[in-house]
Amino acid sequence: MNNGFLDSTKKQFEYYKLLGEKTFEQISDDQINWQYNAESNSISLIVKHLAGNMLSRWTDFLTTDGEKEWRNREGEFEGGIESKIQLLEIWNRGWNCLFDAIDSVSDEDLDKIIYIRNQGHTVMEAINRQLAHYPYHVGQIVFIGKMLLDENWQTLSIARGKSSIYNADKFSKEKQKGHFTDEYLGKK
């Protein structure tokens, strides 16, 4: 993958996957199905929705519509998941499908037209569409985790009151080219 867009995109998807997983590490099996109210989704329902969307969007995405006939979107918002082990299996199935698809994209593919619900997108537009959609839901997962754990929540970003320390460290170093996710994903 020599394309800077594809490399950056993949790193951003990996980063949001990591944020979800760092949230899962902090919660219990009992908490994955907690809902604030009847209109809100639990972490398990959000995971089911994300995985369903990923499998539909990224399976044979260059040759078939991104909304597959076999997808049951409504079912993604019904019933819970029994354990974090099962949650992670569903989560990883979706992400693996996405990453396999991204890895298959060449520079020449980025301008190809693909379809989602009969609406044409370039491959680049389709990637950007999902790069907006998935972090939206990962943010919901993180927020639910914060509500569940209250003062026991371990922050996934710069801790409150620590911005000046964080910035002092960053500005004490020489300017360099890098992706913002490198420090979180352990890549250079």
XYZ file of C-alpha atoms in Angstrom:
188
model
C 0.000 0.000 0.000
C 2.017 2.938 -1.307
C -0.847 5.399 -1.455
C -0.715 7.969 1.363
C -4.505 8.210 1.462
C -4.956 4.468 1.938
C -2.180 4.269 4.532
C -3.635 7.184 6.518
C -7.144 5.766 6.241
C -6.082 2.366 7.502
C -4.269 3.918 10.474
C -7.355 5.942 11.373
C -9.590 2.861 11.208
C -7.051 0.976 13.375
C -7.060 3.850 15.875
C -10.851 3.833 16.270
C -10.846 0.035 16.530
C -8.300 0.415 19.338
C -10.476 2.975 21.177
C -13.370 0.529 21.136
C -11.172 -2.288 22.405
C -9.707 -0.145 25.197
C -13.294 0.523 26.258
C -14.198 -3.186 26.151
C -11.198 -3.934 28.400
C -12.630 -1.657 31.091
C -16.188 -2.989 31.217
C -17.646 -6.267 32.446
C -19.719 -8.861 30.603
C -22.773 -7.566 32.455
C -22.210 -4.039 31.181
C -22.108 -4.772 27.429
C -25.923 -4.853 27.255
C -26.633 -1.837 29.481
C -28.870 0.810 27.881
C -29.437 4.300 29.247
C -33.080 4.123 28.136
C -35.308 2.255 25.678
C -34.331 4.564 22.801
C -30.585 4.203 23.270
C -28.329 1.388 22.161
C -26.104 -0.778 24.303
C -22.470 -1.380 23.458
C -23.408 -4.841 22.177
C -26.051 -3.441 19.812
C -23.618 -0.862 18.472
C -21.040 -3.608 17.890
C -23.630 -5.731 16.062
C -24.544 -2.745 13.893
C -20.943 -1.852 13.108
C -20.061 -5.444 12.207
C -23.191 -5.831 10.084
C -22.418 -2.613 8.250
C -18.771 -3.555 7.708
C -19.603 -7.011 6.391
C -22.211 -5.578 4.043
C -20.171 -2.623 2.823
C -16.826 -4.358 2.358
C -17.676 -7.864 1.120
C -17.042 -7.860 -2.652
C -17.330 -4.080 -2.493
C -15.794 -3.447 -5.922
C -18.376 -5.625 -7.685
C -21.559 -5.655 -5.570
C -23.738 -3.038 -3.891
C -22.629 -2.180 -0.353
C -26.093 -2.926 1.038
C -26.233 -6.704 0.646
C -29.532 -8.559 0.326
C -28.487 -10.876 3.166
C -27.946 -8.043 5.634
C -30.549 -7.768 8.392
C -29.965 -4.210 9.597
C -33.030 -4.198 11.829
C -31.770 -7.362 13.546
C -28.553 -5.570 14.435
C -30.563 -3.558 16.963
C -32.296 -6.532 18.588
C -31.049 -8.932 21.229
C -27.829 -8.683 23.094
C -24.514 -10.431 23.056
C -23.835 -12.846 25.892
C -20.178 -12.143 26.655
C -17.210 -9.946 25.830
C -15.662 -12.959 24.075
C -18.643 -13.136 21.720
C -18.618 -9.334 21.392
C -14.979 -9.400 20.285
C -15.630 -12.197 17.778
C -18.377 -10.152 16.122
C -16.314 -6.944 16.351
C -13.240 -8.548 14.783
C -15.232 -10.237 12.010
C -16.382 -6.816 10.822
C -13.018 -5.100 11.164
C -11.185 -7.979 9.451
C -13.538 -7.676 6.484
C -12.857 -3.928 6.306
C -9.074 -4.277 6.566
C -8.965 -7.084 3.976
C -10.932 -4.862 1.604
C -8.733 -1.796 2.219
C -5.625 -3.942 1.683
C -7.017 -5.036 -1.693
C -7.475 -1.469 -2.966
C -4.927 -0.119 -5.434
C -4.283 3.489 -6.379
C -6.143 2.835 -9.630
C -9.241 1.679 -7.698
C -9.752 4.964 -5.830
C -11.642 6.620 -8.683
C -13.751 3.566 -9.579
C -17.480 3.927 -9.015
C -19.077 1.527 -6.545
C -22.598 1.555 -5.161
C -24.206 1.734 -1.731
C -27.984 1.377 -1.939
C -27.746 2.144 -5.668
C -25.980 5.459 -5.009
C -22.670 5.772 -6.838
C -19.510 6.643 -4.926
C -15.892 6.621 -5.918
C -13.990 4.123 -3.794
C -12.382 7.099 -2.049
C -15.818 8.583 -1.263
C -17.058 5.227 0.034
C -14.019 4.928 2.293
C -14.566 8.467 3.595
C -18.245 7.712 4.190
C -17.337 4.809 6.443
C -14.486 6.748 8.058
C -17.154 9.179 9.261
C -19.691 6.490 10.213
C -17.550 4.122 12.291
C -15.918 6.736 14.578
C -19.405 8.143 15.246
C -20.401 4.785 16.719
C -17.065 4.149 18.424
C -17.566 7.503 20.170
C -20.916 6.200 21.415
C -19.209 3.070 22.754
C -16.621 5.181 24.572
C -19.284 7.487 26.006
C -21.312 4.546 27.307
C -18.137 3.154 28.865
C -17.550 6.487 30.613
C -21.125 6.510 31.932
C -20.846 2.955 33.212
C -17.496 3.387 34.928
C -17.873 6.956 36.170
C -14.780 7.858 38.249
C -13.212 4.459 37.469
C -12.941 5.304 33.764
C -9.383 5.270 32.453
C -9.067 7.977 29.821
C -8.189 7.049 26.258
C -6.782 10.460 25.395
C -5.016 13.315 27.153
C -6.195 13.278 30.765
C -7.959 16.323 32.151
C -5.510 18.805 33.550
C -2.617 17.236 31.642
C -2.793 19.158 28.347
C 0.088 21.492 29.203
C 2.341 18.568 30.150
C 1.393 16.696 26.980
C 1.973 19.766 24.793
C 5.272 20.601 26.509
C 6.520 17.118 25.648
C 5.380 17.424 22.023
C 6.913 20.860 21.538
C 10.198 19.814 23.184
C 10.909 17.615 20.149
C 12.014 18.521 16.657
C 9.323 18.898 14.023
C 8.764 15.642 12.228
C 6.445 14.026 9.734
C 4.214 11.378 11.211
C 0.656 10.225 11.533
C -1.209 11.194 14.715
C -2.004 7.531 15.358
C 1.625 6.379 15.375
C 2.104 6.869 19.110
C -1.099 4.948 19.874
C -0.630 2.138 17.380
C 3.098 1.762 18.010
C 4.046 2.369 14.380
C 6.625 4.683 12.899
